């Protein structure tokens, strides 16, 4: 049939075929691309209200005004005003933040210009729905115990304890807070550490386990208070009931207040802490963990505290908390 | 130079070159393969004692003999003896199990042959270091409230509530138990569900959110008691303080005792539950969730209970608990 068509009709037919074919596959391509774009859009927006609302999945009222619905930052600082300014500027914009307490242990009180700057930053960067309170907690003595001093007028149950040199996205802070709400009696943090039995030294002796041992084994029994949530009742417990000998040791050695806090909470609850998955960004590297002999000093602390508590209260665990919104697999 | 060599010397030289080359790359290949094998071995064993012990990372003493260190199974069953036998045979070998309580609500008591079989299985499959206790909790009335009746002589704080048709690997049960140890006041389970605001019905009305809505949004506010850990104190609370009207509703409608338990725990603690990542295997598909109109009936329950509690106590969250030993990324 086709062979018998005259040239003009044959070429017209051919062109029609090509045109229909091209248009057809263009349509299909267009459809596929459209579907793909819609899927990507939907997936990208799955946690936003848009796509969920379409399905009738609307969340409940905001409870961030109850004492359980907000948190306070307790920030330890020491003569690093630039870092302090950066930190405060950042955290003040985080949702659900109620107040910031700066633990001040320097011999001189904070300068007027520093106070003016920080108050200005807090006013400027606070979210519209929350006026964050900024308080300097001035201490006479320079001691690492100051970071866990009881704060009498704290309005929230949750304390977010953080060093002045750590910048952490607001979304991550909020997620860790969510995790803490599920387990308000334990410590919830981003830097896990472990205690290991020291088989060389014999019974009842322990070794401090750093990041590599935690990563390798997936086990931990402490989270460091340089970035952790805990209940405000542990500030009172630390202030009133931490053995004086441990407090003196911490003041003298300028170390291990975080291990002491982990011992205190585990001793009171028999409960392991919770490690939240996330990366932290440290701006300064002058922390004590970068000093040589760090691991040995921490091991010494662990064994000293076991002696004082008359047992090893820390409870090991393997749990890691992740954000369900970022995880697609069952 | 090479061109001036006689044939025999030239070919000898060539063969030597080839031989050295081959041997050399064989050695390198061997080395690489060796390293690879060692790495794979080490990685595969990272959670075993072997590789960790080599590094001096030895865990602490086993605390599974304290009330916090073990758990009891409370298994709801209804005329599915084959499933019951399979379930008991499986779970009795799980470490840290203290006792199994079978919630029996049938009109006839369990037959002697069933009791004999189960007792035999328990004796046979119990681990050497634990003799698991098997108890039938016989109820006169057939009601779903029976599964949350107080058990007076329970030796453990942790209750693992499970249906008779769910088989779950011991390692997963143990991991969920570890998670519960971090948050002993809340419910820890594998089947998350959500309450959504029903915008069509107006203020204070809710919709029950099934698996798809949880998967899509990453949010949940309940975990179902067909496979969940909770503290034994909630059995007493359910028995003594659950409003009679809710109990009657549950008995009459044969549904929603799990939602009621979620309301009870959230009402007492203002705390969201914890969803543990893991797959569950249901042997029977005769459960009520496979019956048509399931979602509507559950929605009705949620709204009925909100009326009785005079508020919506459920707290939404996004946290998912995973096993740190299976996760390599920070």
PDB file of C-alpha atoms in Angstrom, chain A residues 34-326:
ATOM      1  CA  UNK A  34       4.631  16.798  35.575  1.00  0.00           C
ATOM      2  CA  UNK A  35       4.093  13.791  37.830  1.00  0.00           C
ATOM      3  CA  UNK A  36       7.755  13.829  38.831  1.00  0.00           C
ATOM      4  CA  UNK A  37       7.658  17.540  39.650  1.00  0.00           C
ATOM      5  CA  UNK A  38       4.472  17.097  41.681  1.00  0.00           C
ATOM      6  CA  UNK A  39       5.973  14.150  43.578  1.00  0.00           C
ATOM      7  CA  UNK A  40       9.164  16.079  44.342  1.00  0.00           C
ATOM      8  CA  UNK A  41       7.114  19.086  45.444  1.00  0.00           C
ATOM      9  CA  UNK A  42       4.908  16.930  47.645  1.00  0.00           C
ATOM     10  CA  UNK A  43       7.865  15.108  49.178  1.00  0.00           C
ATOM     11  CA  UNK A  44       9.734  18.361  49.781  1.00  0.00           C
ATOM     12  CA  UNK A  45       6.639  19.755  51.440  1.00  0.00           C
ATOM     13  CA  UNK A  46       5.516  16.691  53.318  1.00  0.00           C
ATOM     14  CA  UNK A  47       6.313  18.250  56.659  1.00  0.00           C
ATOM     15  CA  UNK A  48       4.892  21.608  55.790  1.00  0.00           C
ATOM     16  CA  UNK A  49       1.268  22.287  56.448  1.00  0.00           C
ATOM     17  CA  UNK A  50       0.385  22.502  52.730  1.00  0.00           C
ATOM     18  CA  UNK A  51       0.402  18.926  51.493  1.00  0.00           C
ATOM     19  CA  UNK A  52      -0.686  17.492  54.849  1.00  0.00           C
ATOM     20  CA  UNK A  53      -3.590  19.921  55.103  1.00  0.00           C
ATOM     21  CA  UNK A  54      -4.768  18.865  51.669  1.00  0.00           C
ATOM     22  CA  UNK A  55      -5.171  15.369  53.080  1.00  0.00           C
ATOM     23  CA  UNK A  56      -6.935  16.721  56.164  1.00  0.00           C
ATOM     24  CA  UNK A  57      -3.909  16.053  58.398  1.00  0.00           C
ATOM     25  CA  UNK A  58      -3.863  19.192  60.497  1.00  0.00           C
ATOM     26  CA  UNK A  59      -1.915  19.290  63.735  1.00  0.00           C
ATOM     27  CA  UNK A  60      -3.272  20.244  67.113  1.00  0.00           C
ATOM     28  CA  UNK A  61      -3.028  23.598  68.919  1.00  0.00           C
ATOM     29  CA  UNK A  62       0.358  24.972  69.901  1.00  0.00           C
ATOM     30  CA  UNK A  63       1.130  24.179  73.535  1.00  0.00           C
ATOM     31  CA  UNK A  64       4.312  26.187  73.719  1.00  0.00           C
ATOM     32  CA  UNK A  65       2.907  28.398  76.470  1.00  0.00           C
ATOM     33  CA  UNK A  66       2.757  25.720  79.147  1.00  0.00           C
ATOM     34  CA  UNK A  67       5.877  25.224  81.375  1.00  0.00           C
ATOM     35  CA  UNK A  68       6.476  21.955  79.530  1.00  0.00           C
ATOM     36  CA  UNK A  69       6.124  23.653  76.149  1.00  0.00           C
ATOM     37  CA  UNK A  70       9.118  26.008  76.420  1.00  0.00           C
ATOM     38  CA  UNK A  71      12.730  25.831  77.554  1.00  0.00           C
ATOM     39  CA  UNK A  72      15.437  28.053  79.052  1.00  0.00           C
ATOM     40  CA  UNK A  73      19.026  28.284  77.890  1.00  0.00           C
ATOM     41  CA  UNK A  74      21.744  28.151  80.551  1.00  0.00           C
ATOM     42  CA  UNK A  75      24.966  29.182  78.822  1.00  0.00           C
ATOM     43  CA  UNK A  76      28.374  28.859  80.379  1.00  0.00           C
ATOM     44  CA  UNK A  77      30.859  31.491  79.219  1.00  0.00           C
ATOM     45  CA  UNK A  78      34.397  32.590  79.978  1.00  0.00           C
ATOM     46  CA  UNK A  79      36.061  35.655  78.476  1.00  0.00           C
ATOM     47  CA  UNK A  80      35.025  34.939  74.907  1.00  0.00           C
ATOM     48  CA  UNK A  81      32.769  37.903  74.245  1.00  0.00           C
ATOM     49  CA  UNK A  82      32.714  37.539  70.470  1.00  0.00           C
ATOM     50  CA  UNK A  83      31.577  33.940  70.717  1.00  0.00           C
ATOM     51  CA  UNK A  84      29.026  34.878  73.366  1.00  0.00           C
ATOM     52  CA  UNK A  85      27.586  37.607  71.141  1.00  0.00           C
ATOM     53  CA  UNK A  86      27.350  35.259  68.155  1.00  0.00           C
ATOM     54  CA  UNK A  87      25.713  32.523  70.226  1.00  0.00           C
ATOM     55  CA  UNK A  88      23.104  34.763  71.836  1.00  0.00           C
ATOM     56  CA  UNK A  89      22.259  36.393  68.480  1.00  0.00           C
ATOM     57  CA  UNK A  90      21.668  32.943  67.061  1.00  0.00           C
ATOM     58  CA  UNK A  91      19.686  31.209  69.808  1.00  0.00           C
ATOM     59  CA  UNK A  92      17.392  34.112  70.635  1.00  0.00           C
ATOM     60  CA  UNK A  93      15.503  33.512  67.389  1.00  0.00           C
ATOM     61  CA  UNK A  94      14.802  29.840  68.162  1.00  0.00           C
ATOM     62  CA  UNK A  95      11.114  29.071  68.744  1.00  0.00           C
ATOM     63  CA  UNK A  96       9.903  27.955  72.204  1.00  0.00           C
ATOM     64  CA  UNK A  97      12.806  29.712  73.943  1.00  0.00           C
ATOM     65  CA  UNK A  98      11.706  31.378  77.174  1.00  0.00           C
ATOM     66  CA  UNK A  99      14.874  32.881  78.654  1.00  0.00           C
ATOM     67  CA  UNK A 100      18.662  32.876  78.433  1.00  0.00           C
ATOM     68  CA  UNK A 101      20.751  32.666  81.590  1.00  0.00           C
ATOM     69  CA  UNK A 102      24.420  33.502  81.146  1.00  0.00           C
ATOM     70  CA  UNK A 103      26.544  31.854  83.826  1.00  0.00           C
ATOM     71  CA  UNK A 104      29.140  34.516  84.629  1.00  0.00           C
ATOM     72  CA  UNK A 105      32.156  33.477  86.703  1.00  0.00           C
ATOM     73  CA  UNK A 106      34.736  36.123  85.742  1.00  0.00           C
ATOM     74  CA  UNK A 107      36.281  38.306  88.470  1.00  0.00           C
ATOM     75  CA  UNK A 108      34.839  41.474  86.853  1.00  0.00           C
ATOM     76  CA  UNK A 109      31.111  41.827  86.202  1.00  0.00           C
ATOM     77  CA  UNK A 110      29.956  42.030  82.560  1.00  0.00           C
ATOM     78  CA  UNK A 111      30.737  45.429  81.049  1.00  0.00           C
ATOM     79  CA  UNK A 112      27.944  47.886  80.313  1.00  0.00           C
ATOM     80  CA  UNK A 113      28.718  47.787  76.611  1.00  0.00           C
ATOM     81  CA  UNK A 114      28.416  43.981  76.531  1.00  0.00           C
ATOM     82  CA  UNK A 115      25.122  44.093  78.415  1.00  0.00           C
ATOM     83  CA  UNK A 116      23.835  46.848  76.143  1.00  0.00           C
ATOM     84  CA  UNK A 117      24.841  44.913  73.028  1.00  0.00           C
ATOM     85  CA  UNK A 118      23.262  41.653  74.165  1.00  0.00           C
ATOM     86  CA  UNK A 119      20.033  43.287  75.318  1.00  0.00           C
ATOM     87  CA  UNK A 120      19.799  45.038  71.970  1.00  0.00           C
ATOM     88  CA  UNK A 121      20.386  41.769  70.096  1.00  0.00           C
ATOM     89  CA  UNK A 122      17.755  40.001  72.186  1.00  0.00           C
ATOM     90  CA  UNK A 123      15.173  42.723  71.533  1.00  0.00           C
ATOM     91  CA  UNK A 124      16.007  42.789  67.841  1.00  0.00           C
ATOM     92  CA  UNK A 125      16.146  39.052  67.131  1.00  0.00           C
ATOM     93  CA  UNK A 126      13.375  37.767  69.402  1.00  0.00           C
ATOM     94  CA  UNK A 127      10.467  36.285  67.497  1.00  0.00           C
ATOM     95  CA  UNK A 128       7.321  38.362  67.500  1.00  0.00           C
ATOM     96  CA  UNK A 129       5.400  35.848  69.586  1.00  0.00           C
ATOM     97  CA  UNK A 130       8.022  35.597  72.328  1.00  0.00           C
ATOM     98  CA  UNK A 131       9.992  38.216  74.225  1.00  0.00           C
ATOM     99  CA  UNK A 132      13.019  36.309  75.453  1.00  0.00           C
ATOM    100  CA  UNK A 133      14.376  37.260  78.866  1.00  0.00           C
ATOM    101  CA  UNK A 134      18.152  37.705  79.217  1.00  0.00           C
ATOM    102  CA  UNK A 135      19.713  37.269  82.664  1.00  0.00           C
ATOM    103  CA  UNK A 136      23.326  37.352  83.849  1.00  0.00           C
ATOM    104  CA  UNK A 137      23.805  34.961  86.759  1.00  0.00           C
ATOM    105  CA  UNK A 138      26.843  36.520  88.436  1.00  0.00           C
ATOM    106  CA  UNK A 139      29.036  34.273  90.593  1.00  0.00           C
ATOM    107  CA  UNK A 140      31.692  35.367  93.061  1.00  0.00           C
ATOM    108  CA  UNK A 141      33.756  32.220  92.839  1.00  0.00           C
ATOM    109  CA  UNK A 142      35.198  30.971  89.554  1.00  0.00           C
ATOM    110  CA  UNK A 143      34.070  27.347  89.492  1.00  0.00           C
ATOM    111  CA  UNK A 144      32.663  24.966  86.903  1.00  0.00           C
ATOM    112  CA  UNK A 145      30.015  24.050  89.484  1.00  0.00           C
ATOM    113  CA  UNK A 146      28.423  27.437  88.755  1.00  0.00           C
ATOM    114  CA  UNK A 147      26.908  26.123  85.548  1.00  0.00           C
ATOM    115  CA  UNK A 148      24.637  23.857  87.580  1.00  0.00           C
ATOM    116  CA  UNK A 149      23.665  26.317  90.308  1.00  0.00           C
ATOM    117  CA  UNK A 150      19.965  26.340  91.084  1.00  0.00           C
ATOM    118  CA  UNK A 151      18.028  29.116  89.316  1.00  0.00           C
ATOM    119  CA  UNK A 152      15.133  30.022  91.594  1.00  0.00           C
ATOM    120  CA  UNK A 153      12.832  31.862  89.210  1.00  0.00           C
ATOM    121  CA  UNK A 154      13.126  29.584  86.171  1.00  0.00           C
ATOM    122  CA  UNK A 155       9.718  29.461  84.473  1.00  0.00           C
ATOM    123  CA  UNK A 156      10.304  26.325  82.400  1.00  0.00           C
ATOM    124  CA  UNK A 157      10.946  22.730  83.398  1.00  0.00           C
ATOM    125  CA  UNK A 158      13.437  22.199  80.576  1.00  0.00           C
ATOM    126  CA  UNK A 159      16.971  23.566  80.757  1.00  0.00           C
ATOM    127  CA  UNK A 160      19.078  23.639  77.609  1.00  0.00           C
ATOM    128  CA  UNK A 161      22.661  23.655  78.857  1.00  0.00           C
ATOM    129  CA  UNK A 162      25.176  24.840  76.280  1.00  0.00           C
ATOM    130  CA  UNK A 163      28.712  26.194  75.966  1.00  0.00           C
ATOM    131  CA  UNK A 164      29.198  29.639  74.455  1.00  0.00           C
ATOM    132  CA  UNK A 165      31.183  28.310  71.494  1.00  0.00           C
ATOM    133  CA  UNK A 166      28.612  25.922  70.060  1.00  0.00           C
ATOM    134  CA  UNK A 167      26.320  26.997  67.249  1.00  0.00           C
ATOM    135  CA  UNK A 168      23.492  24.641  66.627  1.00  0.00           C
ATOM    136  CA  UNK A 169      20.573  25.081  64.189  1.00  0.00           C
ATOM    137  CA  UNK A 170      17.301  26.086  65.882  1.00  0.00           C
ATOM    138  CA  UNK A 171      15.524  23.145  64.238  1.00  0.00           C
ATOM    139  CA  UNK A 172      17.964  20.736  65.916  1.00  0.00           C
ATOM    140  CA  UNK A 173      17.521  22.418  69.303  1.00  0.00           C
ATOM    141  CA  UNK A 174      13.763  22.145  68.891  1.00  0.00           C
ATOM    142  CA  UNK A 175      13.986  18.476  67.946  1.00  0.00           C
ATOM    143  CA  UNK A 176      16.159  17.666  70.976  1.00  0.00           C
ATOM    144  CA  UNK A 177      13.554  19.498  73.073  1.00  0.00           C
ATOM    145  CA  UNK A 178      10.840  17.274  71.566  1.00  0.00           C
ATOM    146  CA  UNK A 179      12.881  14.222  72.544  1.00  0.00           C
ATOM    147  CA  UNK A 180      13.312  15.573  76.076  1.00  0.00           C
ATOM    148  CA  UNK A 181       9.525  15.998  76.326  1.00  0.00           C
ATOM    149  CA  UNK A 182       9.216  12.217  75.883  1.00  0.00           C
ATOM    150  CA  UNK A 183      11.769  11.551  78.616  1.00  0.00           C
ATOM    151  CA  UNK A 184      11.823  14.574  80.956  1.00  0.00           C
ATOM    152  CA  UNK A 185      13.630  12.713  83.760  1.00  0.00           C
ATOM    153  CA  UNK A 186      16.769  11.911  81.822  1.00  0.00           C
ATOM    154  CA  UNK A 187      19.471  13.888  80.007  1.00  0.00           C
ATOM    155  CA  UNK A 188      19.039  14.359  76.268  1.00  0.00           C
ATOM    156  CA  UNK A 189      22.053  15.481  74.284  1.00  0.00           C
ATOM    157  CA  UNK A 190      24.188  15.392  71.179  1.00  0.00           C
ATOM    158  CA  UNK A 191      27.592  14.318  72.541  1.00  0.00           C
ATOM    159  CA  UNK A 192      27.544  10.740  73.887  1.00  0.00           C
ATOM    160  CA  UNK A 193      30.316   9.225  76.000  1.00  0.00           C
ATOM    161  CA  UNK A 194      30.812   5.837  77.641  1.00  0.00           C
ATOM    162  CA  UNK A 195      32.349   4.241  80.718  1.00  0.00           C
ATOM    163  CA  UNK A 196      34.246   1.004  80.076  1.00  0.00           C
ATOM    164  CA  UNK A 197      35.431  -1.591  82.561  1.00  0.00           C
ATOM    165  CA  UNK A 198      39.210  -1.290  82.982  1.00  0.00           C
ATOM    166  CA  UNK A 199      40.236  -4.931  82.936  1.00  0.00           C
ATOM    167  CA  UNK A 200      43.902  -4.101  83.458  1.00  0.00           C
ATOM    168  CA  UNK A 201      43.272  -2.271  86.717  1.00  0.00           C
ATOM    169  CA  UNK A 202      40.968  -4.957  88.120  1.00  0.00           C
ATOM    170  CA  UNK A 203      37.534  -4.929  89.669  1.00  0.00           C
ATOM    171  CA  UNK A 204      35.522  -1.747  90.031  1.00  0.00           C
ATOM    172  CA  UNK A 205      37.870   0.363  87.910  1.00  0.00           C
ATOM    173  CA  UNK A 206      36.654   2.150  84.812  1.00  0.00           C
ATOM    174  CA  UNK A 207      37.937   3.942  81.737  1.00  0.00           C
ATOM    175  CA  UNK A 208      36.372   6.995  80.102  1.00  0.00           C
ATOM    176  CA  UNK A 209      35.251   6.139  76.559  1.00  0.00           C
ATOM    177  CA  UNK A 210      35.529   8.918  73.982  1.00  0.00           C
ATOM    178  CA  UNK A 211      33.820   9.385  70.659  1.00  0.00           C
ATOM    179  CA  UNK A 212      35.577   6.561  68.766  1.00  0.00           C
ATOM    180  CA  UNK A 213      34.540   3.895  71.228  1.00  0.00           C
ATOM    181  CA  UNK A 214      30.945   5.162  71.152  1.00  0.00           C
ATOM    182  CA  UNK A 215      30.886   5.244  67.370  1.00  0.00           C
ATOM    183  CA  UNK A 216      32.372   1.786  67.067  1.00  0.00           C
ATOM    184  CA  UNK A 217      30.187   0.016  69.613  1.00  0.00           C
ATOM    185  CA  UNK A 218      27.013   2.129  69.385  1.00  0.00           C
ATOM    186  CA  UNK A 219      26.935   2.172  73.213  1.00  0.00           C
ATOM    187  CA  UNK A 220      27.014   5.138  75.581  1.00  0.00           C
ATOM    188  CA  UNK A 221      26.111   5.976  79.168  1.00  0.00           C
ATOM    189  CA  UNK A 222      26.503   9.775  79.347  1.00  0.00           C
ATOM    190  CA  UNK A 223      25.679  12.795  77.216  1.00  0.00           C
ATOM    191  CA  UNK A 224      27.850  15.834  77.818  1.00  0.00           C
ATOM    192  CA  UNK A 225      26.241  18.921  79.316  1.00  0.00           C
ATOM    193  CA  UNK A 226      27.959  21.236  76.870  1.00  0.00           C
ATOM    194  CA  UNK A 227      24.903  20.663  74.686  1.00  0.00           C
ATOM    195  CA  UNK A 228      22.091  18.851  76.497  1.00  0.00           C
ATOM    196  CA  UNK A 229      18.550  19.184  77.793  1.00  0.00           C
ATOM    197  CA  UNK A 230      17.641  18.230  81.347  1.00  0.00           C
ATOM    198  CA  UNK A 231      14.964  19.008  83.942  1.00  0.00           C
ATOM    199  CA  UNK A 232      15.546  22.067  86.140  1.00  0.00           C
ATOM    200  CA  UNK A 233      15.153  19.869  89.243  1.00  0.00           C
ATOM    201  CA  UNK A 234      18.666  18.542  88.584  1.00  0.00           C
ATOM    202  CA  UNK A 235      20.106  22.028  89.108  1.00  0.00           C
ATOM    203  CA  UNK A 236      18.659  21.996  92.620  1.00  0.00           C
ATOM    204  CA  UNK A 237      19.824  18.416  93.162  1.00  0.00           C
ATOM    205  CA  UNK A 238      23.350  19.307  92.020  1.00  0.00           C
ATOM    206  CA  UNK A 239      23.428  22.402  94.231  1.00  0.00           C
ATOM    207  CA  UNK A 240      22.022  20.705  97.338  1.00  0.00           C
ATOM    208  CA  UNK A 241      23.141  17.102  97.131  1.00  0.00           C
ATOM    209  CA  UNK A 242      26.297  16.750  95.094  1.00  0.00           C
ATOM    210  CA  UNK A 243      28.977  15.586  97.594  1.00  0.00           C
ATOM    211  CA  UNK A 244      31.195  18.525  98.626  1.00  0.00           C
ATOM    212  CA  UNK A 245      34.331  16.528  97.840  1.00  0.00           C
ATOM    213  CA  UNK A 246      33.226  16.158  94.214  1.00  0.00           C
ATOM    214  CA  UNK A 247      32.445  19.866  93.933  1.00  0.00           C
ATOM    215  CA  UNK A 248      35.869  20.740  95.352  1.00  0.00           C
ATOM    216  CA  UNK A 249      37.558  18.327  92.961  1.00  0.00           C
ATOM    217  CA  UNK A 250      35.765  19.980  90.018  1.00  0.00           C
ATOM    218  CA  UNK A 251      36.675  23.501  91.120  1.00  0.00           C
ATOM    219  CA  UNK A 252      40.299  22.533  91.693  1.00  0.00           C
ATOM    220  CA  UNK A 253      40.774  20.528  88.491  1.00  0.00           C
ATOM    221  CA  UNK A 254      38.564  22.712  86.267  1.00  0.00           C
ATOM    222  CA  UNK A 255      37.092  19.606  84.690  1.00  0.00           C
ATOM    223  CA  UNK A 256      34.429  16.862  84.861  1.00  0.00           C
ATOM    224  CA  UNK A 257      31.378  18.832  86.022  1.00  0.00           C
ATOM    225  CA  UNK A 258      29.574  17.193  83.083  1.00  0.00           C
ATOM    226  CA  UNK A 259      30.505  13.678  84.206  1.00  0.00           C
ATOM    227  CA  UNK A 260      29.361  14.580  87.728  1.00  0.00           C
ATOM    228  CA  UNK A 261      25.975  15.719  86.380  1.00  0.00           C
ATOM    229  CA  UNK A 262      25.609  12.450  84.442  1.00  0.00           C
ATOM    230  CA  UNK A 263      26.366  10.493  87.637  1.00  0.00           C
ATOM    231  CA  UNK A 264      23.824  12.564  89.576  1.00  0.00           C
ATOM    232  CA  UNK A 265      20.962  12.029  87.106  1.00  0.00           C
ATOM    233  CA  UNK A 266      21.687   8.309  86.636  1.00  0.00           C
ATOM    234  CA  UNK A 267      21.980   7.853  90.406  1.00  0.00           C
ATOM    235  CA  UNK A 268      18.585   9.490  90.953  1.00  0.00           C
ATOM    236  CA  UNK A 269      16.749   7.697  88.137  1.00  0.00           C
ATOM    237  CA  UNK A 270      18.594   4.441  87.220  1.00  0.00           C
ATOM    238  CA  UNK A 271      17.907   5.595  83.690  1.00  0.00           C
ATOM    239  CA  UNK A 272      20.270   5.925  80.723  1.00  0.00           C
ATOM    240  CA  UNK A 273      20.482   9.245  78.836  1.00  0.00           C
ATOM    241  CA  UNK A 274      19.305   9.749  75.241  1.00  0.00           C
ATOM    242  CA  UNK A 275      21.630  10.524  72.345  1.00  0.00           C
ATOM    243  CA  UNK A 276      20.067  12.649  69.615  1.00  0.00           C
ATOM    244  CA  UNK A 277      21.487  12.356  66.123  1.00  0.00           C
ATOM    245  CA  UNK A 278      22.949  15.602  64.798  1.00  0.00           C
ATOM    246  CA  UNK A 279      26.117  17.465  63.969  1.00  0.00           C
ATOM    247  CA  UNK A 280      27.387  20.196  66.262  1.00  0.00           C
ATOM    248  CA  UNK A 281      29.589  23.084  65.200  1.00  0.00           C
ATOM    249  CA  UNK A 282      32.167  24.293  67.697  1.00  0.00           C
ATOM    250  CA  UNK A 283      33.476  27.768  66.948  1.00  0.00           C
ATOM    251  CA  UNK A 284      36.328  27.762  69.450  1.00  0.00           C
ATOM    252  CA  UNK A 285      38.843  24.931  69.804  1.00  0.00           C
ATOM    253  CA  UNK A 286      40.281  26.093  73.087  1.00  0.00           C
ATOM    254  CA  UNK A 287      38.105  23.688  75.058  1.00  0.00           C
ATOM    255  CA  UNK A 288      39.732  21.401  77.585  1.00  0.00           C
ATOM    256  CA  UNK A 289      39.080  18.323  75.447  1.00  0.00           C
ATOM    257  CA  UNK A 290      41.768  19.493  73.011  1.00  0.00           C
ATOM    258  CA  UNK A 291      44.418  19.525  75.743  1.00  0.00           C
ATOM    259  CA  UNK A 292      46.784  16.526  75.978  1.00  0.00           C
ATOM    260  CA  UNK A 293      46.068  13.924  78.674  1.00  0.00           C
ATOM    261  CA  UNK A 294      42.350  14.735  78.470  1.00  0.00           C
ATOM    262  CA  UNK A 295      41.277  11.095  78.404  1.00  0.00           C
ATOM    263  CA  UNK A 296      43.380  10.167  81.449  1.00  0.00           C
ATOM    264  CA  UNK A 297      41.965  13.068  83.459  1.00  0.00           C
ATOM    265  CA  UNK A 298      38.410  12.066  82.554  1.00  0.00           C
ATOM    266  CA  UNK A 299      39.138   8.454  83.541  1.00  0.00           C
ATOM    267  CA  UNK A 300      40.443   9.723  86.883  1.00  0.00           C
ATOM    268  CA  UNK A 301      37.182  11.648  87.381  1.00  0.00           C
ATOM    269  CA  UNK A 302      35.020   8.606  86.609  1.00  0.00           C
ATOM    270  CA  UNK A 303      36.868   6.489  89.172  1.00  0.00           C
ATOM    271  CA  UNK A 304      36.897   9.277  91.763  1.00  0.00           C
ATOM    272  CA  UNK A 305      33.111   9.709  91.393  1.00  0.00           C
ATOM    273  CA  UNK A 306      32.469   5.945  91.577  1.00  0.00           C
ATOM    274  CA  UNK A 307      34.285   6.057  94.920  1.00  0.00           C
ATOM    275  CA  UNK A 308      32.144   8.955  96.154  1.00  0.00           C
ATOM    276  CA  UNK A 309      28.831   7.487  94.945  1.00  0.00           C
ATOM    277  CA  UNK A 310      29.950   4.079  96.292  1.00  0.00           C
ATOM    278  CA  UNK A 311      28.784   2.456  93.036  1.00  0.00           C
ATOM    279  CA  UNK A 312      28.739   2.969  89.279  1.00  0.00           C
ATOM    280  CA  UNK A 313      25.326   4.569  88.663  1.00  0.00           C
ATOM    281  CA  UNK A 314      25.714   5.093  84.894  1.00  0.00           C
ATOM    282  CA  UNK A 315      23.454   2.883  82.753  1.00  0.00           C
ATOM    283  CA  UNK A 316      24.657   2.002  79.225  1.00  0.00           C
ATOM    284  CA  UNK A 317      22.262   2.073  76.287  1.00  0.00           C
ATOM    285  CA  UNK A 318      22.246   1.852  72.466  1.00  0.00           C
ATOM    286  CA  UNK A 319      19.317   4.059  71.587  1.00  0.00           C
ATOM    287  CA  UNK A 320      19.640   6.930  69.147  1.00  0.00           C
ATOM    288  CA  UNK A 321      16.849   9.438  68.572  1.00  0.00           C
ATOM    289  CA  UNK A 322      16.247  10.595  65.012  1.00  0.00           C
ATOM    290  CA  UNK A 323      13.673  12.909  63.454  1.00  0.00           C
ATOM    291  CA  UNK A 324      10.756  10.921  62.020  1.00  0.00           C
ATOM    292  CA  UNK A 325      10.181  13.701  59.493  1.00  0.00           C
ATOM    293  CA  UNK A 326      13.558  13.039  57.878  1.00  0.00           C
TER     294      UNK A 326
END
